[in-house]
Amino acid sequence: MNIARIATFAFSGIEAVPVEVEVQLAPGIPAFLIVGLPDKAVGESRERVRAALIGLGLSLPPKRVLVNLAPADIVKEGSHFDLPIALGVLAAMGVVPREVVAGHAALGELSLDGAIRPVAGVLPAALGASARDLGLICPASQGGEAAWAGRIEVLAAPDLLALMNHFRGTQLLTPPQPPPLEPIPTRGPCLSEVKGQESAKRALEIAAAGGHNLLMIGPPGAGKSMLAARLPALLPDLSPAEALEVSLVHSIAGLLRDGRLVVRPPFREPHHSASPAALIGGGGRARPGEISLAHHGVLFLDEWPEFPRAALEALRQPMETGRTTISRANAHVTYPARFQCIAAMNPCRCGYLGDAPRECGRAPRCGDDYRMRLSGPLLDRMDLAIEVLPVPASELAHAPSGETSAAVAARIAAARGRQRERYGPEGPRCNAVAEGAVLERSLGADQPARQLAEQAADRLRLSARGYTRMLRVARTIADLAGSTPVQRGHVAEALAFRHRSAAPVASPG
């Protein structure tokens, strides 16, 4: 009996779980069997492998070919098992050196002519191979992605024939290099194009500076979506550690392009018809949802109350913990989901509540019914809430241009820099996730500021979560002002944005 072994990986969230592919050629009735809990895509590998070998001028020996995917109690999903199964068969047949194959992990999908097609999960697989001191064999188009793992031998082959020739010494596969770590310039509308809306632009700047959640309420055409579209240009680049985390999620989802790491905060804007599985993650293979694809970035939810109630309520836990766990009968998969939620909504279903000539006959009850689609605990997780009122056409025609996105982004970058210095490399990445003693130490608030915060919290009946989030916003406002302690004015502005109407909050007497 001939037995060959090669490593590959299954994926649980962004974690690469080692899987050993064992191939045995034994006497008996000719058959090609795959065992070890393969799903349908893995079970179909035998036909793709058989066709690829025929394309190389080879054929399976008239023996019983048994492929075991160990450990056998983990479900094996995906087409990336094609390549390790094919290499295991070739090693068992003596076509390629068995000991060389055993020193590598492999993943890739085979076409019928032997070409190796790209698959999802190359980056976490490369990190997993590096941790086990193995080389990695992957599709040629994803060699740059695998090269980010550092000191690891990467064989990026266009097809099985090139790989066989490399193992035989008749052809040399050039080691791939990671693409340059350069952010793709953010192409988007400039904040200077927004006329008026000074309060809304101020709230957008605060949200970007501290990573805070923001709710915008206003009639159709007031500029809510226009403001949200200008947020990506205001956000600073991701740190190297953040870029790796985000890139791992995008690699699992098959969204990395040309092997480039994601160095800009992602901006995701799902349609309001998205299902809970699409938003939170799930499905038959427990894929990452929109909140995980927005990790360390922005999730923009336009027409917020129109989303399914189950999907909205499922946001509550990830907004607090920064992760989402997808539970299945046979597995629990966890994805990171530390996102900034930007939501926009109309004041009522018709959109014109408060505009007497245009509002519907059910006003004001229509507004109450519409807001009832959003639960109190969900609204309590929004750090800032503003009312975006339409700007009259006469003002639009004569209003001067405001600050550019570049000017506002510079202030935001300076505020984020103060947060990094204050919290250190092991602390929170921004004010929005600071809590407990860390947040308390960061405030340095004077007595008037603390007195206003406590009295306003009692008068406005803020929950403990709402009070904490208000203090975080005050800390961000102080950072934008370059102030080390949080002062009374910073707390007053944070309280104003905590109110749905964005009306200034009077100081308690």
Short mmCIF file of C-alpha atoms in Angstrom, two decimals:
data_model
loop_
_atom_site.label_atom_id
_atom_site.label_comp_id
_atom_site.label_asym_id
_atom_site.label_seq_id
_atom_site.Cartn_x
_atom_site.Cartn_y
_atom_site.Cartn_z
CA MET A 1 0.00 0.00 0.00
CA ASN A 2 1.19 3.49 -0.89
CA ILE A 3 0.21 6.35 1.45
CA ALA A 4 1.05 10.02 0.85
CA ARG A 5 0.26 12.97 3.10
CA ILE A 6 -0.09 16.69 2.55
CA ALA A 7 -1.51 19.45 4.74
CA THR A 8 -4.31 21.88 3.99
CA PHE A 9 -6.79 23.91 6.04
CA ALA A 10 -10.45 24.20 6.89
CA PHE A 11 -11.72 27.54 8.16
CA SER A 12 -13.56 28.41 11.35
CA GLY A 13 -14.21 32.13 11.17
CA ILE A 14 -10.86 33.69 10.30
CA GLU A 15 -8.95 30.82 11.93
CA ALA A 16 -7.24 28.26 9.70
CA VAL A 17 -7.81 24.77 11.14
CA PRO A 18 -5.12 22.24 10.06
CA VAL A 19 -6.38 19.32 7.98
CA GLU A 20 -4.21 16.40 6.86
CA VAL A 21 -4.99 14.86 3.49
CA GLU A 22 -4.03 11.17 3.42
CA VAL A 23 -4.10 9.32 0.11
CA GLN A 24 -3.86 5.53 -0.05
CA LEU A 25 -3.48 3.37 -3.14
CA ALA A 26 -4.49 -0.21 -2.30
CA PRO A 27 -5.34 -3.35 -4.27
CA GLY A 28 -9.02 -3.91 -4.88
CA ILE A 29 -11.87 -2.92 -7.12
CA PRO A 30 -10.94 0.40 -8.78
CA ALA A 31 -12.65 3.25 -6.95
CA PHE A 32 -12.00 6.85 -5.88
CA LEU A 33 -13.38 7.52 -2.40
CA ILE A 34 -13.19 10.65 -0.21
CA VAL A 35 -13.98 10.29 3.50
CA GLY A 36 -13.73 12.63 6.50
CA LEU A 37 -17.03 14.56 6.42
CA PRO A 38 -16.65 16.20 2.98
CA ASP A 39 -19.42 18.48 1.75
CA LYS A 40 -20.75 18.29 -1.80
CA ALA A 41 -18.04 20.58 -3.24
CA VAL A 42 -15.30 18.40 -1.70
CA GLY A 43 -17.03 15.21 -2.81
CA GLU A 44 -17.01 16.50 -6.39
CA SER A 45 -13.24 17.01 -6.18
CA ARG A 46 -12.65 13.47 -7.37
CA GLU A 47 -14.13 14.28 -10.78
CA ARG A 48 -12.13 17.49 -11.14
CA VAL A 49 -8.95 15.71 -10.04
CA ARG A 50 -9.59 12.84 -12.43
CA ALA A 51 -10.17 15.25 -15.35
CA ALA A 52 -7.07 17.32 -14.48
CA LEU A 53 -4.88 14.20 -14.46
CA ILE A 54 -6.28 13.15 -17.83
CA GLY A 55 -5.42 16.62 -19.13
CA LEU A 56 -1.80 15.99 -18.08
CA GLY A 57 -1.74 12.69 -19.93
CA LEU A 58 -2.01 10.66 -16.71
CA SER A 59 -4.64 8.27 -15.47
CA LEU A 60 -5.47 6.84 -12.09
CA PRO A 61 -4.02 3.37 -11.48
CA PRO A 62 -6.50 0.46 -11.47
CA LYS A 63 -6.55 0.43 -7.67
CA ARG A 64 -8.68 1.56 -4.80
CA VAL A 65 -7.88 5.24 -4.17
CA LEU A 66 -8.92 6.33 -0.69
CA VAL A 67 -8.61 9.96 0.40
CA ASN A 68 -9.02 10.65 4.13
CA LEU A 69 -9.44 14.21 5.44
CA ALA A 70 -8.32 14.21 9.06
CA PRO A 71 -9.54 15.00 11.64
CA ALA A 72 -12.68 13.25 10.51
CA ASP A 73 -15.06 15.04 12.92
CA ILE A 74 -14.70 18.47 11.22
CA VAL A 75 -16.90 19.23 8.23
CA LYS A 76 -14.73 19.98 5.18
CA GLU A 77 -16.23 22.67 2.96
CA GLY A 78 -15.11 24.36 -0.24
CA SER A 79 -13.36 23.67 -3.50
CA HIS A 80 -9.87 24.49 -2.18
CA PHE A 81 -9.36 20.81 -1.29
CA ASP A 82 -8.91 20.00 -5.02
CA LEU A 83 -5.22 20.85 -5.13
CA PRO A 84 -4.07 18.98 -1.99
CA ILE A 85 -6.06 15.91 -3.04
CA ALA A 86 -4.48 15.98 -6.51
CA LEU A 87 -0.97 16.41 -5.08
CA GLY A 88 -1.57 13.60 -2.61
CA VAL A 89 -2.65 11.30 -5.46
CA LEU A 90 0.38 12.27 -7.56
CA ALA A 91 2.70 11.66 -4.58
CA ALA A 92 1.11 8.26 -3.89
CA MET A 93 1.60 7.38 -7.58
CA GLY A 94 5.29 8.41 -7.37
CA VAL A 95 4.91 11.20 -9.93
CA VAL A 96 6.13 13.88 -7.48
CA PRO A 97 8.46 13.38 -4.49
CA ARG A 98 6.46 12.31 -1.46
CA GLU A 99 8.76 13.94 1.11
CA VAL A 100 8.69 17.29 -0.69
CA VAL A 101 4.90 17.33 -0.85
CA ALA A 102 4.71 16.46 2.86
CA GLY A 103 6.58 19.66 3.71
CA HIS A 104 3.89 21.89 2.23
CA ALA A 105 0.30 22.88 2.75
CA ALA A 106 -1.81 23.44 -0.33
CA LEU A 107 -5.12 24.94 -1.37
CA GLY A 108 -6.63 25.70 -4.74
CA GLU A 109 -9.43 24.72 -7.09
CA LEU A 110 -8.67 22.71 -10.22
CA SER A 111 -10.18 23.30 -13.62
CA LEU A 112 -10.67 20.37 -15.98
CA ASP A 113 -7.47 21.17 -17.89
CA GLY A 114 -5.30 21.29 -14.74
CA ALA A 115 -5.25 25.07 -14.23
CA ILE A 116 -5.31 26.20 -10.59
CA ARG A 117 -8.08 28.68 -9.86
CA PRO A 118 -8.15 31.20 -7.00
CA VAL A 119 -9.98 30.36 -3.78
CA ALA A 120 -10.95 32.15 -0.59
CA GLY A 121 -8.81 32.02 2.55
CA VAL A 122 -5.25 32.12 1.18
CA LEU A 123 -4.03 34.73 3.69
CA PRO A 124 -5.16 32.87 6.86
CA ALA A 125 -3.90 29.63 5.29
CA ALA A 126 -0.48 31.20 4.71
CA LEU A 127 -0.33 32.37 8.34
CA GLY A 128 -1.37 28.89 9.47
CA ALA A 129 1.31 27.24 7.31
CA SER A 130 3.92 29.64 8.66
CA ALA A 131 2.95 28.74 12.24
CA ARG A 132 3.51 25.05 11.42
CA ASP A 133 6.82 25.65 9.56
CA LEU A 134 5.34 24.50 6.27
CA GLY A 135 5.53 25.95 2.79
CA LEU A 136 2.36 26.90 0.96
CA ILE A 137 1.21 25.92 -2.53
CA CYS A 138 -1.49 28.22 -3.88
CA PRO A 139 -2.86 29.63 -7.17
CA ALA A 140 -0.49 31.89 -9.10
CA SER A 141 -2.89 34.83 -8.94
CA GLN A 142 -2.82 34.73 -5.12
CA GLY A 143 0.91 34.37 -4.55
CA GLY A 144 1.23 38.00 -3.49
CA GLU A 145 -1.50 37.50 -0.89
CA ALA A 146 0.28 34.45 0.56
CA ALA A 147 3.61 36.30 0.62
CA TRP A 148 2.30 38.58 3.37
CA ALA A 149 2.83 35.69 5.81
CA GLY A 150 6.53 36.56 5.94
CA ARG A 151 9.25 33.93 6.01
CA ILE A 152 7.48 31.12 4.25
CA GLU A 153 8.16 29.28 1.02
CA VAL A 154 5.30 30.09 -1.35
CA LEU A 155 4.85 28.13 -4.57
CA ALA A 156 2.33 30.05 -6.66
CA ALA A 157 1.65 27.82 -9.65
CA PRO A 158 -0.59 28.55 -12.63
CA ASP A 159 -1.37 24.86 -13.19
CA LEU A 160 -0.53 21.34 -12.09
CA LEU A 161 2.00 20.83 -14.89
CA ALA A 162 4.14 23.78 -13.75
CA LEU A 163 4.00 22.46 -10.20
CA MET A 164 5.08 18.97 -11.25
CA ASN A 165 7.95 20.38 -13.31
CA HIS A 166 9.08 22.48 -10.33
CA PHE A 167 9.17 19.42 -8.07
CA ARG A 168 11.10 17.49 -10.73
CA GLY A 169 13.64 20.31 -11.13
CA THR A 170 12.87 21.04 -14.79
CA GLN A 171 11.14 24.37 -14.09
CA LEU A 172 11.55 27.01 -11.40
CA LEU A 173 8.59 28.84 -9.91
CA THR A 174 9.67 32.35 -8.93
CA PRO A 175 8.81 33.22 -5.31
CA PRO A 176 6.02 35.83 -5.33
CA GLN A 177 6.43 39.20 -3.66
CA PRO A 178 3.74 40.97 -1.65
CA PRO A 179 2.23 43.98 -3.42
CA PRO A 180 3.32 47.40 -2.16
CA LEU A 181 1.55 48.40 1.04
CA GLU A 182 0.10 51.60 -0.33
CA PRO A 183 -3.43 52.83 0.33
CA ILE A 184 -5.62 53.20 -2.72
CA PRO A 185 -6.51 56.91 -2.96
CA THR A 186 -10.02 57.52 -1.69
CA ARG A 187 -12.08 58.73 -4.60
CA GLY A 188 -15.31 60.21 -3.44
CA PRO A 189 -17.27 63.40 -3.10
CA CYS A 190 -15.79 66.22 -1.04
CA LEU A 191 -17.36 67.61 2.11
CA SER A 192 -17.05 71.13 0.66
CA GLU A 193 -19.87 70.27 -1.75
CA VAL A 194 -22.33 70.12 1.17
CA LYS A 195 -23.91 73.56 1.51
CA GLY A 196 -25.17 74.48 4.97
CA GLN A 197 -25.83 71.57 7.36
CA GLU A 198 -23.16 72.84 9.77
CA SER A 199 -24.55 70.89 12.73
CA ALA A 200 -24.68 67.68 10.70
CA LYS A 201 -21.13 68.16 9.42
CA ARG A 202 -19.93 68.77 12.97
CA ALA A 203 -21.59 65.54 14.11
CA LEU A 204 -20.00 63.66 11.20
CA GLU A 205 -16.56 64.99 12.17
CA ILE A 206 -17.01 63.94 15.80
CA ALA A 207 -18.22 60.48 14.75
CA ALA A 208 -15.22 60.00 12.48
CA ALA A 209 -12.74 61.27 15.08
CA GLY A 210 -13.89 58.89 17.82
CA GLY A 211 -15.40 55.99 15.86
CA HIS A 212 -18.85 56.76 17.27
CA ASN A 213 -22.22 55.53 16.03
CA LEU A 214 -24.35 58.23 14.39
CA LEU A 215 -28.07 58.45 13.63
CA MET A 216 -29.34 61.03 11.12
CA ILE A 217 -33.08 61.80 11.01
CA GLY A 218 -34.63 64.01 8.36
CA PRO A 219 -37.06 64.25 5.47
CA PRO A 220 -36.25 62.90 2.00
CA GLY A 221 -33.66 64.95 0.15
CA ALA A 222 -32.31 66.69 3.26
CA GLY A 223 -28.80 65.31 2.66
CA LYS A 224 -28.45 62.27 4.95
CA SER A 225 -27.05 59.91 2.32
CA MET A 226 -24.96 62.74 0.87
CA LEU A 227 -23.27 63.27 4.22
CA ALA A 228 -22.66 59.56 4.76
CA ALA A 229 -21.07 59.23 1.32
CA ARG A 230 -18.41 61.75 2.38
CA LEU A 231 -17.40 59.88 5.52
CA PRO A 232 -14.82 57.49 3.94
CA ALA A 233 -12.61 60.40 2.88
CA LEU A 234 -12.50 61.65 6.50
CA LEU A 235 -11.26 58.43 8.11
CA PRO A 236 -7.53 57.79 8.69
CA ASP A 237 -5.75 54.72 7.30
CA LEU A 238 -5.83 51.49 9.25
CA SER A 239 -2.86 50.58 11.41
CA PRO A 240 -0.83 47.52 10.27
CA ALA A 241 -2.51 45.30 12.89
CA GLU A 242 -5.97 46.54 11.88
CA ALA A 243 -5.18 46.09 8.19
CA LEU A 244 -4.22 42.45 8.83
CA GLU A 245 -7.44 41.76 10.78
CA VAL A 246 -9.63 43.32 8.09
CA SER A 247 -7.72 41.56 5.31
CA LEU A 248 -8.19 38.17 7.00
CA VAL A 249 -11.97 38.66 6.97
CA HIS A 250 -11.95 39.81 3.35
CA SER A 251 -9.72 36.89 2.37
CA ILE A 252 -12.17 34.41 3.92
CA ALA A 253 -14.95 36.14 1.96
CA GLY A 254 -12.87 35.99 -1.25
CA LEU A 255 -12.81 39.78 -1.59
CA LEU A 256 -9.07 40.53 -1.59
CA ARG A 257 -8.00 41.87 -4.98
CA ASP A 258 -4.52 41.39 -6.45
CA GLY A 259 -3.19 40.29 -3.07
CA ARG A 260 -3.39 43.80 -1.62
CA LEU A 261 -4.10 44.20 2.07
CA VAL A 262 -7.05 46.39 3.00
CA VAL A 263 -5.42 49.54 4.36
CA ARG A 264 -8.42 51.87 4.18
CA PRO A 265 -11.40 51.46 6.53
CA PRO A 266 -14.08 49.48 4.68
CA PHE A 267 -17.40 51.17 3.94
CA ARG A 268 -20.33 48.80 3.59
CA GLU A 269 -23.86 49.92 2.69
CA PRO A 270 -26.25 46.94 2.47
CA HIS A 271 -29.74 47.39 1.06
CA HIS A 272 -32.57 47.47 3.58
CA SER A 273 -33.89 44.18 2.21
CA ALA A 274 -30.81 42.35 3.60
CA SER A 275 -31.62 39.25 5.62
CA PRO A 276 -30.25 38.64 9.14
CA ALA A 277 -27.77 36.11 7.71
CA ALA A 278 -26.52 38.64 5.13
CA LEU A 279 -26.14 41.33 7.77
CA ILE A 280 -24.79 39.34 10.71
CA GLY A 281 -23.30 36.34 8.91
CA GLY A 282 -24.42 32.78 8.46
CA GLY A 283 -25.80 30.60 5.73
CA GLY A 284 -24.91 26.99 5.06
CA ARG A 285 -21.16 27.70 5.31
CA ALA A 286 -21.35 30.39 8.03
CA ARG A 287 -19.89 33.13 5.85
CA PRO A 288 -19.02 36.57 7.27
CA GLY A 289 -21.83 39.12 7.09
CA GLU A 290 -21.82 42.83 6.39
CA ILE A 291 -20.93 43.73 9.97
CA SER A 292 -17.76 41.61 9.76
CA LEU A 293 -16.88 42.97 6.32
CA ALA A 294 -17.18 46.42 7.94
CA HIS A 295 -14.72 45.47 10.72
CA HIS A 296 -12.66 48.54 11.70
CA GLY A 297 -14.75 50.49 9.20
CA VAL A 298 -18.24 51.85 8.62
CA LEU A 299 -21.59 50.11 8.23
CA PHE A 300 -24.04 52.56 6.66
CA LEU A 301 -27.71 51.58 7.08
CA ASP A 302 -29.91 53.82 4.95
CA GLU A 303 -33.67 53.70 5.55
CA TRP A 304 -32.88 52.14 8.94
CA PRO A 305 -36.42 51.24 10.08
CA GLU A 306 -37.06 49.43 6.78
CA PHE A 307 -34.59 46.67 7.65
CA PRO A 308 -36.15 43.44 8.98
CA ARG A 309 -36.74 43.67 12.72
CA ALA A 310 -34.81 40.44 13.36
CA ALA A 311 -31.78 41.79 11.48
CA LEU A 312 -31.80 45.05 13.43
CA GLU A 313 -32.12 43.38 16.80
CA ALA A 314 -29.24 41.04 15.89
CA LEU A 315 -27.00 44.13 15.69
CA ARG A 316 -27.28 44.83 19.40
CA GLN A 317 -24.77 42.31 20.74
CA PRO A 318 -22.05 42.88 18.09
CA MET A 319 -22.30 46.65 18.64
CA GLU A 320 -21.27 46.06 22.26
CA THR A 321 -18.81 43.17 22.00
CA GLY A 322 -17.15 43.84 18.63
CA ARG A 323 -17.69 40.27 17.41
CA THR A 324 -20.46 38.00 16.19
CA THR A 325 -20.87 34.29 16.88
CA ILE A 326 -22.77 32.13 14.41
CA SER A 327 -24.08 29.06 16.18
CA ARG A 328 -24.81 25.84 14.36
CA ALA A 329 -25.62 22.36 15.63
CA ASN A 330 -22.10 21.14 14.85
CA ALA A 331 -20.02 24.31 15.18
CA HIS A 332 -19.76 27.82 16.58
CA VAL A 333 -18.02 30.30 14.29
CA THR A 334 -16.86 33.70 15.54
CA TYR A 335 -16.01 36.65 13.30
CA PRO A 336 -14.69 40.07 14.39
CA ALA A 337 -17.24 42.87 13.97
CA ARG A 338 -15.93 46.10 15.51
CA PHE A 339 -17.76 48.50 13.19
CA GLN A 340 -18.99 52.07 13.28
CA CYS A 341 -22.72 52.24 12.60
CA ILE A 342 -24.01 55.20 10.61
CA ALA A 343 -27.79 55.09 10.21
CA ALA A 344 -30.23 57.34 8.37
CA MET A 345 -34.01 57.43 8.58
CA ASN A 346 -37.03 59.57 7.72
CA PRO A 347 -39.11 60.97 10.59
CA CYS A 348 -42.08 58.87 9.44
CA ARG A 349 -43.15 56.52 6.65
CA CYS A 350 -44.19 59.32 4.28
CA GLY A 351 -41.12 61.31 5.31
CA TYR A 352 -42.70 64.72 5.86
CA LEU A 353 -43.73 64.71 9.51
CA GLY A 354 -43.72 68.31 10.78
CA ASP A 355 -44.18 69.81 7.30
CA ALA A 356 -47.89 70.63 7.53
CA PRO A 357 -48.60 71.07 3.78
CA ARG A 358 -46.93 67.76 2.91
CA GLU A 359 -47.41 65.42 5.88
CA CYS A 360 -49.93 62.60 5.64
CA GLY A 361 -53.30 62.48 7.36
CA ARG A 362 -52.05 60.12 10.08
CA ALA A 363 -49.57 62.63 11.53
CA PRO A 364 -48.28 62.62 14.22
CA ARG A 365 -49.19 58.98 14.88
CA CYS A 366 -47.38 57.85 11.71
CA GLY A 367 -44.10 59.14 13.19
CA ASP A 368 -44.64 57.27 16.45
CA ASP A 369 -45.48 54.06 14.59
CA TYR A 370 -42.41 54.43 12.38
CA ARG A 371 -40.04 54.99 15.29
CA MET A 372 -41.52 52.00 17.09
CA ARG A 373 -39.78 49.79 14.51
CA LEU A 374 -36.55 50.61 16.35
CA SER A 375 -36.24 49.26 19.87
CA GLY A 376 -35.06 51.36 22.77
CA PRO A 377 -31.94 49.23 23.40
CA LEU A 378 -30.91 49.67 19.76
CA LEU A 379 -31.37 53.44 19.84
CA ASP A 380 -29.48 53.57 23.14
CA ARG A 381 -26.40 52.28 21.30
CA MET A 382 -26.24 55.32 19.02
CA ASP A 383 -23.70 57.80 20.40
CA LEU A 384 -24.89 60.81 18.40
CA ALA A 385 -28.30 61.65 16.94
CA ILE A 386 -29.00 64.68 14.78
CA GLU A 387 -31.93 66.11 12.89
CA VAL A 388 -30.97 66.90 9.29
CA LEU A 389 -33.27 69.65 8.05
CA PRO A 390 -33.54 70.57 4.35
CA VAL A 391 -31.68 73.69 3.23
CA PRO A 392 -33.88 76.17 1.30
CA ALA A 393 -33.04 76.54 -2.39
CA SER A 394 -32.31 80.24 -1.91
CA GLU A 395 -29.56 79.39 0.58
CA LEU A 396 -28.18 76.60 -1.58
CA ALA A 397 -27.70 79.00 -4.47
CA HIS A 398 -25.72 81.56 -2.47
CA ALA A 399 -24.10 79.57 0.34
CA PRO A 400 -20.29 79.54 0.22
CA SER A 401 -18.36 76.28 -0.03
CA GLY A 402 -17.43 74.78 3.30
CA GLU A 403 -14.25 73.08 4.45
CA THR A 404 -12.77 70.42 2.22
CA SER A 405 -12.61 66.78 3.25
CA ALA A 406 -8.82 67.06 3.43
CA ALA A 407 -8.96 69.87 6.00
CA VAL A 408 -11.45 68.04 8.20
CA ALA A 409 -9.54 64.75 7.80
CA ALA A 410 -6.39 66.46 9.11
CA ARG A 411 -8.16 67.41 12.35
CA ILE A 412 -9.57 63.90 12.65
CA ALA A 413 -6.13 62.36 12.14
CA ALA A 414 -4.70 64.64 14.86
CA ALA A 415 -7.50 63.60 17.26
CA ARG A 416 -6.91 59.91 16.51
CA GLY A 417 -3.20 60.47 17.14
CA ARG A 418 -3.97 61.86 20.61
CA GLN A 419 -6.08 58.78 21.32
CA ARG A 420 -3.26 56.41 20.29
CA GLU A 421 -0.79 58.25 22.52
CA ARG A 422 -3.20 58.17 25.46
CA TYR A 423 -4.24 54.52 25.24
CA GLY A 424 -1.00 53.00 23.96
CA PRO A 425 -0.58 50.06 21.57
CA GLU A 426 -2.40 47.61 23.86
CA GLY A 427 -5.32 49.89 24.70
CA PRO A 428 -8.51 50.81 22.85
CA ARG A 429 -8.07 51.87 19.23
CA CYS A 430 -10.38 54.88 19.66
CA ASN A 431 -12.63 56.59 22.20
CA ALA A 432 -15.72 54.69 21.07
CA VAL A 433 -14.45 51.44 22.62
CA ALA A 434 -12.85 52.86 25.78
CA GLU A 435 -14.57 51.75 28.95
CA GLY A 436 -14.21 51.26 32.68
CA ALA A 437 -11.11 52.54 34.40
CA VAL A 438 -9.44 53.30 31.05
CA LEU A 439 -12.21 55.73 30.11
CA GLU A 440 -12.30 57.24 33.58
CA ARG A 441 -8.55 57.95 33.52
CA SER A 442 -8.75 59.43 30.04
CA LEU A 443 -11.37 62.03 30.96
CA GLY A 444 -9.46 64.19 33.44
CA ALA A 445 -12.70 66.18 33.69
CA ASP A 446 -12.87 69.25 35.93
CA GLN A 447 -15.57 69.68 38.57
CA PRO A 448 -17.98 71.80 36.46
CA ALA A 449 -17.85 69.22 33.66
CA ARG A 450 -18.54 66.32 36.01
CA GLN A 451 -21.37 68.19 37.71
CA LEU A 452 -23.05 68.97 34.38
CA ALA A 453 -22.69 65.36 33.21
CA GLU A 454 -24.22 63.94 36.39
CA GLN A 455 -27.09 66.41 36.60
CA ALA A 456 -27.96 66.11 32.91
CA ALA A 457 -27.85 62.32 33.10
CA ASP A 458 -30.43 62.40 35.91
CA ARG A 459 -32.64 64.94 34.17
CA LEU A 460 -32.51 63.19 30.77
CA ARG A 461 -32.85 59.77 32.43
CA LEU A 462 -29.81 58.41 30.60
CA SER A 463 -29.08 54.73 31.05
CA ALA A 464 -25.66 53.63 32.28
CA ARG A 465 -24.79 52.81 28.66
CA GLY A 466 -26.05 56.19 27.47
CA TYR A 467 -24.08 58.01 30.16
CA THR A 468 -20.88 56.15 29.23
CA ARG A 469 -21.36 56.83 25.53
CA MET A 470 -21.97 60.51 26.23
CA LEU A 471 -18.66 60.69 28.12
CA ARG A 472 -16.88 59.01 25.21
CA VAL A 473 -18.26 61.61 22.81
CA ALA A 474 -17.19 64.40 25.19
CA ARG A 475 -13.68 62.92 25.23
CA THR A 476 -13.61 63.00 21.42
CA ILE A 477 -14.79 66.61 21.31
CA ALA A 478 -11.98 67.51 23.70
CA ASP A 479 -9.48 65.68 21.47
CA LEU A 480 -10.66 67.64 18.43
CA ALA A 481 -10.15 70.84 20.44
CA GLY A 482 -6.68 69.72 21.55
CA SER A 483 -7.71 69.77 25.20
CA THR A 484 -6.23 67.28 27.67
CA PRO A 485 -9.04 67.51 30.26
CA VAL A 486 -12.71 67.23 29.31
CA GLN A 487 -14.35 70.57 30.06
CA ARG A 488 -17.91 71.70 30.66
CA GLY A 489 -18.38 72.90 27.07
CA HIS A 490 -17.34 69.51 25.70
CA VAL A 491 -19.89 67.74 27.90
CA ALA A 492 -22.63 70.22 26.90
CA GLU A 493 -22.01 69.57 23.19
CA ALA A 494 -22.00 65.81 23.74
CA LEU A 495 -25.32 66.07 25.58
CA ALA A 496 -26.79 68.13 22.74
CA PHE A 497 -25.91 65.41 20.23
CA ARG A 498 -27.25 62.74 22.58
CA HIS A 499 -30.73 64.23 22.18
CA ARG A 500 -32.60 63.07 19.07
CA SER A 501 -33.59 66.61 18.10
CA ALA A 502 -29.99 67.85 18.50
CA ALA A 503 -31.35 70.82 20.41
CA PRO A 504 -28.92 72.40 22.91
CA VAL A 505 -29.34 71.09 26.42
CA ALA A 506 -29.75 73.78 29.07
CA SER A 507 -27.57 73.57 32.08
CA PRO A 508 -29.48 72.20 35.07
CA GLY A 509 -30.16 74.84 37.66
#
